[in-house]
Amino acid sequence: MSKQLNYMSPVLNGNIKVPGDKSISHRAVMFGAMAQGKTEVTGFLAGEDCLRTIDCFRQLGVQITQDGGHVTVESEGMNAWREPAEVLYTGNSGTTTRLMLGILAGTGFHSIMTGDASIGKRPMNRVLNPLREMGADIRGREGGQYTPVAVQGKTLKAIEYTMPVASAQVKSAILLAALNAEGTTTIIEPVPSRNHTEIMLQTFGVQLSQEDSKIEISGDQQLKTANVEVPGDISSAAFMIGAALVAEGSDITIEQMGTNPTRTGILDVIKAMGADFELVERDGAGEPSADMTIRYSKLVGTEIGGAVIPRLIDEIPLLALVATQAEGTTVIKDAEELRVKETDRIDAVVTELKKLGADIEATTDGMVINGPTKLNGAKLASYGDHRLGMMAAVAALITDGPVEIDDVECIAVSYPNFFEQLESMIR
Ligand code: SPQ
């Protein structure tokens, strides 16, 4: 379904609470299913990706009830899971697919997992290589590197693994497999990536040690049930932050947004660009969160690269759009990982923003944007990628003329009420 947007110089005002963090929601269900007993999750993201995770565990015999953001997981523990009779379908979700590989590798049964066309193109070798070193028996398409994959669960052994790319999904898959491995597994990260798995495993009673870039975890540990309160997703909030920054006169507040430092790279970048915002920290156990007030701001270009990249990787499409409104040049580099997301997010962002008249060029590992540029209306493609769809919708706030976006349903992967919340703030 395509959607035509004709916002005509809107001003955004008001308070919103964006949906729960996608990364944390997936993990809450997974860890609840691995623990023996009852886990309650509040603030769960009822987006398509996280619902896929719930479906997969239901197929393994775990009792899960979901009512909006409230999820109850009741499990007799991993040893009581049953062999799935049907293929586990992970839809568009890289997190479900990659973390499940780590979990399924150490079970005692056979399973087959597949996703949509986008998942079928995303590299699984980055997870399968270390898992195979641990003794995992996993077959896949094209020499074992793409979905569909067939997993024959096995007893695994610990490894020491230096990760070639900074990826929370790879790190998490190894950590989860390590729980069912004999011995102590060591993981060395090149640059820190989001640490929700490490934080939540400890909430579920797992012991792990961390020193600089090294994480150690011993096998044969049982998870203990816990209750999880999921904060708002900063990667979803990013689109509202960007909307407020570019729509003249805007002043909005985003309540209870997750502020885990491994995710707040966007805040460092917009600060360097001159954004006018404040954070008021919230009390609460587990992951940190804050209320963020952000206003329309005159921005300047900046350089985005190095260790900040994993801390804002999913926000780059939005930051590229924001950079078209900043005075001067913005250079985004060291972000080649964007090429293996739901789509090639470097080529897709550059192609779509050019249609709006932006001065933007792709590089091998990022893009270069000159601004400010007045944007025109156009027909844009989402590539079935939620982050591209939302970037296009935020762009529509400041274009001369309407923007039509194809396949907007894909936004439901991470932000089902995106248009409702965006439009509720238009004055
Ligand atoms: O789950 P999926 O499809 O991989 O989602 C994305 C996204 O834009 O929402 C990436 F396409 O987020 C990843 C993120 O880029 C979610 C994630 C996680 O929950 O562990 C980690 C990041 O990926 P990676 O490859 O750096 O580990």
mmCIF file of C-alpha atoms in Angstrom, residues 6-384:
data_model
loop_
_atom_site.group_PDB
_atom_site.id
_atom_site.type_symbol
_atom_site.label_atom_id
_atom_site.label_comp_id
_atom_site.label_asym_id
_atom_site.label_seq_id
_atom_site.Cartn_x
_atom_site.Cartn_y
_atom_site.Cartn_z
ATOM 1 C CA ASN A 6 1.038 16.512 2.074
ATOM 2 C CA TYR A 7 1.852 18.119 5.404
ATOM 3 C CA MET A 8 2.377 21.755 4.279
ATOM 4 C CA SER A 9 4.850 23.374 6.729
ATOM 5 C CA PRO A 10 3.616 21.706 9.931
ATOM 6 C CA VAL A 11 4.740 22.620 13.445
ATOM 7 C CA LEU A 12 5.069 19.703 15.901
ATOM 8 C CA ASN A 13 4.017 20.168 19.524
ATOM 9 C CA GLY A 14 3.129 17.734 22.271
ATOM 10 C CA ASN A 15 4.217 14.756 24.344
ATOM 11 C CA ILE A 16 4.491 11.181 23.134
ATOM 12 C CA LYS A 17 5.743 7.870 24.485
ATOM 13 C CA VAL A 18 7.241 5.887 21.625
ATOM 14 C CA PRO A 19 6.754 2.079 21.548
ATOM 15 C CA GLY A 20 9.049 -0.240 23.491
ATOM 16 C CA ASP A 21 12.612 -0.950 22.483
ATOM 17 C CA LYS A 22 12.755 -3.614 19.789
ATOM 18 C CA SER A 23 16.105 -5.111 20.836
ATOM 19 C CA ILE A 24 15.052 -5.351 24.495
ATOM 20 C CA SER A 25 11.568 -6.724 23.655
ATOM 21 C CA HIS A 26 13.031 -9.613 21.609
ATOM 22 C CA ARG A 27 15.455 -10.490 24.374
ATOM 23 C CA ALA A 28 12.812 -10.351 27.130
ATOM 24 C CA VAL A 29 10.750 -13.023 25.344
ATOM 25 C CA MET A 30 13.783 -15.162 24.489
ATOM 26 C CA PHE A 31 15.225 -15.116 28.000
ATOM 27 C CA GLY A 32 11.803 -15.636 29.556
ATOM 28 C CA ALA A 33 11.415 -18.727 27.364
ATOM 29 C CA MET A 34 14.851 -20.015 28.416
ATOM 30 C CA ALA A 35 14.120 -19.537 32.139
ATOM 31 C CA GLN A 36 11.979 -21.932 34.158
ATOM 32 C CA GLY A 37 8.859 -20.207 35.501
ATOM 33 C CA LYS A 38 6.921 -17.042 34.752
ATOM 34 C CA THR A 39 8.372 -13.841 33.247
ATOM 35 C CA GLU A 40 6.288 -10.671 32.974
ATOM 36 C CA VAL A 41 7.224 -8.060 30.386
ATOM 37 C CA THR A 42 5.735 -4.558 30.311
ATOM 38 C CA GLY A 43 6.287 -1.946 27.608
ATOM 39 C CA PHE A 44 6.844 -4.764 25.055
ATOM 40 C CA LEU A 45 6.952 -3.635 21.411
ATOM 41 C CA ALA A 46 3.969 -5.253 19.697
ATOM 42 C CA GLY A 47 5.626 -4.704 16.304
ATOM 43 C CA GLU A 48 5.846 -7.400 13.654
ATOM 44 C CA ASP A 49 9.480 -8.349 14.352
ATOM 45 C CA CYS A 50 8.936 -8.995 18.061
ATOM 46 C CA LEU A 51 5.665 -10.839 17.377
ATOM 47 C CA ARG A 52 7.701 -13.215 15.174
ATOM 48 C CA THR A 53 9.904 -13.971 18.160
ATOM 49 C CA ILE A 54 6.816 -14.805 20.231
ATOM 50 C CA ASP A 55 5.502 -17.096 17.456
ATOM 51 C CA CYS A 56 8.806 -18.979 17.241
ATOM 52 C CA PHE A 57 8.807 -19.759 20.963
ATOM 53 C CA ARG A 58 5.159 -20.784 20.916
ATOM 54 C CA GLN A 59 6.167 -23.354 18.304
ATOM 55 C CA LEU A 60 8.717 -24.677 20.799
ATOM 56 C CA GLY A 61 5.900 -25.223 23.303
ATOM 57 C CA VAL A 62 6.414 -22.120 25.455
ATOM 58 C CA GLN A 63 3.181 -20.565 26.797
ATOM 59 C CA ILE A 64 3.091 -16.884 25.881
ATOM 60 C CA THR A 65 0.202 -14.458 26.242
ATOM 61 C CA GLN A 66 0.451 -11.001 24.732
ATOM 62 C CA ASP A 67 -1.949 -8.161 25.250
ATOM 63 C CA GLY A 68 -0.512 -4.986 23.696
ATOM 64 C CA GLY A 69 2.659 -4.183 25.601
ATOM 65 C CA HIS A 70 2.040 -6.744 28.351
ATOM 66 C CA VAL A 71 3.547 -10.167 27.749
ATOM 67 C CA THR A 72 3.608 -13.177 30.064
ATOM 68 C CA VAL A 73 6.035 -15.980 29.250
ATOM 69 C CA GLU A 74 5.592 -19.290 31.068
ATOM 70 C CA SER A 75 8.202 -21.907 30.420
ATOM 71 C CA GLU A 76 9.437 -25.133 31.935
ATOM 72 C CA GLY A 77 12.915 -24.182 30.763
ATOM 73 C CA MET A 78 14.874 -24.996 27.619
ATOM 74 C CA ASN A 79 15.080 -28.705 28.366
ATOM 75 C CA ALA A 80 11.311 -28.950 28.145
ATOM 76 C CA TRP A 81 11.034 -27.277 24.723
ATOM 77 C CA ARG A 82 9.625 -29.488 22.009
ATOM 78 C CA GLU A 83 10.965 -30.024 18.510
ATOM 79 C CA PRO A 84 8.990 -27.663 16.232
ATOM 80 C CA ALA A 85 6.743 -29.518 13.801
ATOM 81 C CA GLU A 86 6.790 -26.659 11.294
ATOM 82 C CA VAL A 87 9.354 -24.204 9.931
ATOM 83 C CA LEU A 88 10.111 -21.305 12.310
ATOM 84 C CA TYR A 89 9.331 -18.115 10.377
ATOM 85 C CA THR A 90 11.238 -14.991 11.415
ATOM 86 C CA GLY A 91 9.739 -12.566 8.859
ATOM 87 C CA ASN A 92 11.869 -9.434 8.400
ATOM 88 C CA SER A 93 13.678 -9.769 11.719
ATOM 89 C CA GLY A 94 17.459 -10.123 11.675
ATOM 90 C CA THR A 95 17.529 -10.111 15.474
ATOM 91 C CA THR A 96 15.095 -13.034 15.758
ATOM 92 C CA THR A 97 16.951 -15.026 13.106
ATOM 93 C CA ARG A 98 20.478 -14.498 14.390
ATOM 94 C CA LEU A 99 19.789 -14.813 18.128
ATOM 95 C CA MET A 100 17.597 -17.890 17.568
ATOM 96 C CA LEU A 101 20.511 -19.534 15.729
ATOM 97 C CA GLY A 102 22.609 -19.208 18.889
ATOM 98 C CA ILE A 103 19.784 -20.590 21.014
ATOM 99 C CA LEU A 104 18.696 -23.456 18.735
ATOM 100 C CA ALA A 105 22.278 -24.643 18.135
ATOM 101 C CA GLY A 106 22.483 -25.937 21.717
ATOM 102 C CA THR A 107 19.079 -27.658 21.992
ATOM 103 C CA GLY A 108 18.597 -31.382 21.626
ATOM 104 C CA PHE A 109 16.386 -31.221 18.531
ATOM 105 C CA HIS A 110 16.122 -30.378 14.858
ATOM 106 C CA SER A 111 14.620 -27.129 13.593
ATOM 107 C CA ILE A 112 14.320 -25.223 10.336
ATOM 108 C CA MET A 113 14.196 -21.452 10.236
ATOM 109 C CA THR A 114 13.501 -19.021 7.424
ATOM 110 C CA GLY A 115 12.482 -15.400 6.945
ATOM 111 C CA ASP A 116 11.276 -13.062 4.199
ATOM 112 C CA ALA A 117 13.153 -12.138 0.998
ATOM 113 C CA SER A 118 15.243 -9.502 2.814
ATOM 114 C CA ILE A 119 16.345 -11.991 5.487
ATOM 115 C CA GLY A 120 17.241 -14.409 2.686
ATOM 116 C CA LYS A 121 19.879 -11.904 1.503
ATOM 117 C CA ARG A 122 21.356 -10.954 4.879
ATOM 118 C CA PRO A 123 24.648 -12.646 5.816
ATOM 119 C CA MET A 124 24.276 -15.393 8.412
ATOM 120 C CA ASN A 125 27.928 -16.487 8.200
ATOM 121 C CA ARG A 126 28.924 -13.870 10.731
ATOM 122 C CA VAL A 127 26.915 -15.883 13.273
ATOM 123 C CA LEU A 128 27.349 -19.332 11.770
ATOM 124 C CA ASN A 129 31.172 -19.192 11.664
ATOM 125 C CA PRO A 130 31.617 -18.841 15.441
ATOM 126 C CA LEU A 131 28.706 -21.206 16.125
ATOM 127 C CA ARG A 132 30.278 -23.864 13.908
ATOM 128 C CA GLU A 133 33.564 -23.370 15.793
ATOM 129 C CA MET A 134 31.544 -24.225 18.901
ATOM 130 C CA GLY A 135 30.471 -27.456 17.194
ATOM 131 C CA ALA A 136 27.060 -26.351 15.906
ATOM 132 C CA ASP A 137 25.521 -28.367 13.075
ATOM 133 C CA ILE A 138 23.752 -25.826 10.870
ATOM 134 C CA ARG A 139 23.084 -26.120 7.133
ATOM 135 C CA GLY A 140 21.987 -23.282 4.912
ATOM 136 C CA ARG A 141 21.638 -22.073 1.341
ATOM 137 C CA GLU A 142 24.683 -21.228 -0.811
ATOM 138 C CA GLY A 143 27.259 -23.227 1.089
ATOM 139 C CA GLY A 144 25.560 -22.751 4.425
ATOM 140 C CA GLN A 145 25.452 -18.967 4.579
ATOM 141 C CA TYR A 146 21.831 -17.928 3.959
ATOM 142 C CA THR A 147 18.335 -18.855 5.154
ATOM 143 C CA PRO A 148 16.479 -21.179 5.098
ATOM 144 C CA VAL A 149 18.728 -22.875 7.655
ATOM 145 C CA ALA A 150 18.438 -26.291 9.248
ATOM 146 C CA VAL A 151 19.767 -26.647 12.777
ATOM 147 C CA GLN A 152 20.523 -30.002 14.373
ATOM 148 C CA GLY A 153 20.876 -29.162 18.077
ATOM 149 C CA LYS A 154 24.059 -30.462 19.717
ATOM 150 C CA THR A 155 26.232 -30.177 22.800
ATOM 151 C CA LEU A 156 28.511 -27.224 22.130
ATOM 152 C CA LYS A 157 31.993 -26.360 23.345
ATOM 153 C CA ALA A 158 33.330 -23.005 24.502
ATOM 154 C CA ILE A 159 35.487 -20.882 22.197
ATOM 155 C CA GLU A 160 37.546 -17.740 22.302
ATOM 156 C CA TYR A 161 36.287 -15.510 19.497
ATOM 157 C CA THR A 162 37.555 -12.166 18.242
ATOM 158 C CA MET A 163 34.671 -10.602 16.346
ATOM 159 C CA PRO A 164 35.620 -9.176 12.924
ATOM 160 C CA VAL A 165 32.630 -6.757 12.928
ATOM 161 C CA ALA A 166 30.993 -4.852 15.772
ATOM 162 C CA SER A 167 27.595 -6.556 15.911
ATOM 163 C CA ALA A 168 25.303 -7.029 18.876
ATOM 164 C CA GLN A 169 23.532 -9.834 17.027
ATOM 165 C CA VAL A 170 26.735 -11.830 16.555
ATOM 166 C CA LYS A 171 27.835 -11.179 20.152
ATOM 167 C CA SER A 172 24.394 -12.170 21.459
ATOM 168 C CA ALA A 173 24.174 -15.365 19.384
ATOM 169 C CA ILE A 174 27.545 -16.503 20.763
ATOM 170 C CA LEU A 175 26.598 -15.571 24.349
ATOM 171 C CA LEU A 176 23.348 -17.531 24.093
ATOM 172 C CA ALA A 177 25.055 -20.555 22.559
ATOM 173 C CA ALA A 178 27.742 -20.310 25.250
ATOM 174 C CA LEU A 179 25.109 -20.908 27.925
ATOM 175 C CA ASN A 180 24.732 -24.437 26.529
ATOM 176 C CA ALA A 181 28.435 -25.029 25.882
ATOM 177 C CA GLU A 182 31.020 -26.894 27.928
ATOM 178 C CA GLY A 183 33.605 -24.485 29.330
ATOM 179 C CA THR A 184 34.066 -20.719 29.384
ATOM 180 C CA THR A 185 33.534 -18.728 26.206
ATOM 181 C CA THR A 186 35.459 -15.511 25.593
ATOM 182 C CA ILE A 187 34.283 -12.859 23.134
ATOM 183 C CA ILE A 188 36.386 -9.893 22.092
ATOM 184 C CA GLU A 189 34.558 -6.993 20.433
ATOM 185 C CA PRO A 190 36.382 -4.637 18.049
ATOM 186 C CA VAL A 191 34.192 -1.685 19.156
ATOM 187 C CA PRO A 192 31.399 -1.856 21.754
ATOM 188 C CA SER A 193 27.963 -2.679 20.310
ATOM 189 C CA ARG A 194 24.607 -2.496 22.137
ATOM 190 C CA ASN A 195 24.819 -4.435 25.403
ATOM 191 C CA HIS A 196 21.175 -5.330 26.115
ATOM 192 C CA THR A 197 21.981 -9.059 26.121
ATOM 193 C CA GLU A 198 24.715 -8.667 28.738
ATOM 194 C CA ILE A 199 22.491 -6.469 30.945
ATOM 195 C CA MET A 200 19.418 -8.687 30.682
ATOM 196 C CA LEU A 201 21.262 -11.994 31.103
ATOM 197 C CA GLN A 202 22.495 -10.668 34.444
ATOM 198 C CA THR A 203 18.926 -9.670 35.363
ATOM 199 C CA PHE A 204 17.994 -13.307 34.638
ATOM 200 C CA GLY A 205 20.685 -14.484 37.081
ATOM 201 C CA VAL A 206 23.461 -15.352 34.609
ATOM 202 C CA GLN A 207 27.045 -14.638 35.666
ATOM 203 C CA LEU A 208 29.330 -13.036 33.105
ATOM 204 C CA SER A 209 32.429 -10.907 33.375
ATOM 205 C CA GLN A 210 33.381 -7.921 31.299
ATOM 206 C CA GLU A 211 36.689 -6.128 31.074
ATOM 207 C CA ASP A 212 37.345 -3.573 28.330
ATOM 208 C CA SER A 213 36.381 -5.292 25.080
ATOM 209 C CA LYS A 214 36.394 -8.825 26.539
ATOM 210 C CA ILE A 215 33.349 -10.738 27.774
ATOM 211 C CA GLU A 216 33.594 -14.130 29.492
ATOM 212 C CA ILE A 217 30.669 -16.445 30.154
ATOM 213 C CA SER A 218 30.678 -19.996 31.440
ATOM 214 C CA GLY A 219 28.328 -22.684 30.187
ATOM 215 C CA ASP A 220 25.742 -24.739 31.981
ATOM 216 C CA GLN A 221 24.027 -21.757 33.600
ATOM 217 C CA GLN A 222 20.297 -21.771 34.205
ATOM 218 C CA LEU A 223 18.335 -18.557 33.701
ATOM 219 C CA LYS A 224 16.075 -17.483 36.575
ATOM 220 C CA THR A 225 12.826 -15.714 35.729
ATOM 221 C CA ALA A 226 12.690 -11.930 36.008
ATOM 222 C CA ASN A 227 10.294 -9.119 35.246
ATOM 223 C CA VAL A 228 11.308 -6.740 32.474
ATOM 224 C CA GLU A 229 10.179 -3.146 31.971
ATOM 225 C CA VAL A 230 11.005 -2.117 28.413
ATOM 226 C CA PRO A 231 11.802 1.588 27.871
ATOM 227 C CA GLY A 232 10.836 3.460 24.679
ATOM 228 C CA ASP A 233 12.992 2.677 21.659
ATOM 229 C CA ILE A 234 15.525 5.449 20.962
ATOM 230 C CA SER A 235 15.737 4.161 17.367
ATOM 231 C CA SER A 236 12.003 4.884 16.955
ATOM 232 C CA ALA A 237 12.241 8.137 18.923
ATOM 233 C CA ALA A 238 14.985 9.176 16.474
ATOM 234 C CA PHE A 239 12.359 9.828 13.780
ATOM 235 C CA MET A 240 10.417 12.145 16.089
ATOM 236 C CA ILE A 241 13.672 13.814 17.181
ATOM 237 C CA GLY A 242 14.527 14.378 13.526
ATOM 238 C CA ALA A 243 11.007 15.632 12.779
ATOM 239 C CA ALA A 244 11.213 18.231 15.569
ATOM 240 C CA LEU A 245 14.693 19.313 14.452
ATOM 241 C CA VAL A 246 13.670 20.045 10.853
ATOM 242 C CA ALA A 247 10.061 21.310 11.146
ATOM 243 C CA GLU A 248 10.323 25.005 11.996
ATOM 244 C CA GLY A 249 8.757 26.069 15.316
ATOM 245 C CA SER A 250 8.535 22.498 16.710
ATOM 246 C CA ASP A 251 8.917 21.688 20.405
ATOM 247 C CA ILE A 252 8.130 18.134 21.557
ATOM 248 C CA THR A 253 8.749 15.821 24.510
ATOM 249 C CA ILE A 254 9.408 12.095 24.204
ATOM 250 C CA GLU A 255 8.702 10.310 27.485
ATOM 251 C CA GLN A 256 10.625 7.370 28.930
ATOM 252 C CA MET A 257 13.002 6.935 26.019
ATOM 253 C CA GLY A 258 15.764 4.357 26.498
ATOM 254 C CA THR A 259 19.153 6.015 27.059
ATOM 255 C CA ASN A 260 21.508 3.046 27.284
ATOM 256 C CA PRO A 261 24.891 4.650 26.386
ATOM 257 C CA THR A 262 25.506 1.983 23.717
ATOM 258 C CA ARG A 263 22.477 3.418 21.864
ATOM 259 C CA THR A 264 22.765 7.197 22.356
ATOM 260 C CA GLY A 265 25.178 8.035 19.538
ATOM 261 C CA ILE A 266 22.404 10.070 17.882
ATOM 262 C CA LEU A 267 22.321 12.413 20.882
ATOM 263 C CA ASP A 268 26.084 13.041 20.656
ATOM 264 C CA VAL A 269 25.781 13.763 16.936
ATOM 265 C CA ILE A 270 22.823 16.151 17.090
ATOM 266 C CA LYS A 271 24.513 17.967 19.977
ATOM 267 C CA ALA A 272 27.590 18.470 17.794
ATOM 268 C CA MET A 273 25.240 19.757 15.055
ATOM 269 C CA GLY A 274 23.798 22.375 17.436
ATOM 270 C CA ALA A 275 20.464 20.755 18.410
ATOM 271 C CA ASP A 276 18.480 22.335 21.254
ATOM 272 C CA PHE A 277 17.383 19.534 23.626
ATOM 273 C CA GLU A 278 17.268 18.422 27.259
ATOM 274 C CA LEU A 279 17.061 15.065 28.984
ATOM 275 C CA VAL A 280 15.456 14.459 32.372
ATOM 276 C CA GLU A 281 16.492 11.065 33.706
ATOM 277 C CA ARG A 282 13.816 8.648 34.916
ATOM 278 C CA ASP A 283 14.185 6.384 37.943
ATOM 279 C CA GLY A 284 13.826 2.679 37.386
ATOM 280 C CA ALA A 285 15.588 -0.650 37.514
ATOM 281 C CA GLY A 286 17.426 -2.217 34.564
ATOM 282 C CA GLU A 287 17.927 -0.156 31.442
ATOM 283 C CA PRO A 288 18.240 3.646 31.851
ATOM 284 C CA SER A 289 15.616 6.000 30.388
ATOM 285 C CA ALA A 290 14.810 9.706 30.241
ATOM 286 C CA ASP A 291 12.236 12.225 29.046
ATOM 287 C CA MET A 292 13.650 14.188 26.136
ATOM 288 C CA THR A 293 12.486 17.644 25.081
ATOM 289 C CA ILE A 294 13.672 18.702 21.640
ATOM 290 C CA ARG A 295 13.078 21.823 19.579
ATOM 291 C CA TYR A 296 13.523 22.962 15.993
ATOM 292 C CA SER A 297 17.185 24.006 15.655
ATOM 293 C CA LYS A 298 19.531 25.635 13.175
ATOM 294 C CA LEU A 299 22.052 22.874 12.550
ATOM 295 C CA VAL A 300 25.589 22.660 11.191
ATOM 296 C CA GLY A 301 27.210 19.746 9.362
ATOM 297 C CA THR A 302 29.430 17.282 11.215
ATOM 298 C CA GLU A 303 31.553 14.161 10.801
ATOM 299 C CA ILE A 304 30.074 10.837 11.941
ATOM 300 C CA GLY A 305 32.489 7.888 12.070
ATOM 301 C CA GLY A 306 34.575 5.541 14.229
ATOM 302 C CA ALA A 307 33.340 4.148 17.531
ATOM 303 C CA VAL A 308 30.067 6.103 17.464
ATOM 304 C CA ILE A 309 28.798 4.135 14.440
ATOM 305 C CA PRO A 310 27.502 1.027 16.291
ATOM 306 C CA ARG A 311 25.862 3.418 18.797
ATOM 307 C CA LEU A 312 23.687 4.963 16.065
ATOM 308 C CA ILE A 313 23.764 2.478 13.193
ATOM 309 C CA ASP A 314 19.970 2.290 12.783
ATOM 310 C CA GLU A 315 19.614 6.087 12.986
ATOM 311 C CA ILE A 316 21.804 6.863 9.964
ATOM 312 C CA PRO A 317 18.956 7.106 7.398
ATOM 313 C CA LEU A 318 17.276 9.717 9.615
ATOM 314 C CA LEU A 319 20.562 11.527 10.326
ATOM 315 C CA ALA A 320 21.257 11.732 6.583
ATOM 316 C CA LEU A 321 17.901 13.457 6.085
ATOM 317 C CA VAL A 322 18.577 15.836 8.999
ATOM 318 C CA ALA A 323 21.997 16.634 7.485
ATOM 319 C CA THR A 324 20.298 17.901 4.293
ATOM 320 C CA GLN A 325 18.955 20.763 6.474
ATOM 321 C CA ALA A 326 22.283 21.547 8.198
ATOM 322 C CA GLU A 327 24.615 24.312 7.088
ATOM 323 C CA GLY A 328 27.776 22.836 5.557
ATOM 324 C CA THR A 329 29.015 19.309 4.923
ATOM 325 C CA THR A 330 28.185 16.153 6.870
ATOM 326 C CA VAL A 331 30.425 13.141 6.301
ATOM 327 C CA ILE A 332 29.243 9.694 7.423
ATOM 328 C CA LYS A 333 32.014 7.056 7.303
ATOM 329 C CA ASP A 334 32.939 3.623 8.742
ATOM 330 C CA ALA A 335 29.313 2.595 8.236
ATOM 331 C CA GLU A 336 29.691 -0.208 5.650
ATOM 332 C CA GLU A 337 27.449 -2.345 7.893
ATOM 333 C CA LEU A 338 24.547 -0.328 6.455
ATOM 334 C CA ARG A 339 24.963 -2.284 3.238
ATOM 335 C CA VAL A 340 23.767 -5.517 4.902
ATOM 336 C CA LYS A 341 20.694 -4.293 6.774
ATOM 337 C CA GLU A 342 17.067 -4.843 5.632
ATOM 338 C CA THR A 343 18.279 -3.286 2.384
ATOM 339 C CA ASP A 344 21.535 -1.588 1.334
ATOM 340 C CA ARG A 345 20.834 1.501 3.427
ATOM 341 C CA ILE A 346 23.648 3.543 1.832
ATOM 342 C CA ASP A 347 22.388 3.190 -1.733
ATOM 343 C CA ALA A 348 18.728 3.374 -0.711
ATOM 344 C CA VAL A 349 19.111 6.559 1.373
ATOM 345 C CA VAL A 350 21.177 8.309 -1.301
ATOM 346 C CA THR A 351 18.801 7.317 -4.116
ATOM 347 C CA GLU A 352 15.680 8.435 -2.251
ATOM 348 C CA LEU A 353 17.060 11.707 -0.844
ATOM 349 C CA LYS A 354 18.350 12.611 -4.331
ATOM 350 C CA LYS A 355 14.781 12.277 -5.640
ATOM 351 C CA LEU A 356 13.881 15.035 -3.137
ATOM 352 C CA GLY A 357 16.669 17.254 -4.497
ATOM 353 C CA ALA A 358 19.231 16.649 -1.723
ATOM 354 C CA ASP A 359 22.933 17.158 -2.394
ATOM 355 C CA ILE A 360 24.140 13.720 -1.276
ATOM 356 C CA GLU A 361 26.655 11.197 -2.608
ATOM 357 C CA ALA A 362 27.358 7.624 -1.567
ATOM 358 C CA THR A 363 30.828 6.439 -0.583
ATOM 359 C CA THR A 364 31.873 2.836 -0.012
ATOM 360 C CA ASP A 365 31.343 3.138 3.746
ATOM 361 C CA GLY A 366 28.897 6.005 4.100
ATOM 362 C CA MET A 367 27.781 9.232 2.453
ATOM 363 C CA VAL A 368 28.584 12.919 2.071
ATOM 364 C CA ILE A 369 25.779 15.474 2.359
ATOM 365 C CA ASN A 370 25.903 19.217 1.670
ATOM 366 C CA GLY A 371 23.219 21.479 3.076
ATOM 367 C CA PRO A 372 20.994 23.175 3.642
ATOM 368 C CA THR A 373 18.790 22.229 0.673
ATOM 369 C CA LYS A 374 15.113 23.002 0.141
ATOM 370 C CA LEU A 375 13.551 19.612 -0.617
ATOM 371 C CA ASN A 376 10.901 18.970 -3.275
ATOM 372 C CA GLY A 377 8.074 16.433 -3.283
ATOM 373 C CA ALA A 378 8.524 13.085 -5.067
ATOM 374 C CA LYS A 379 7.462 9.442 -5.191
ATOM 375 C CA LEU A 380 9.729 7.514 -2.827
ATOM 376 C CA ALA A 381 10.442 3.822 -2.336
ATOM 377 C CA SER A 382 10.678 2.258 1.126
ATOM 378 C CA TYR A 383 12.425 -0.893 -0.174
ATOM 379 C CA GLY A 384 10.247 -2.724 2.371
#
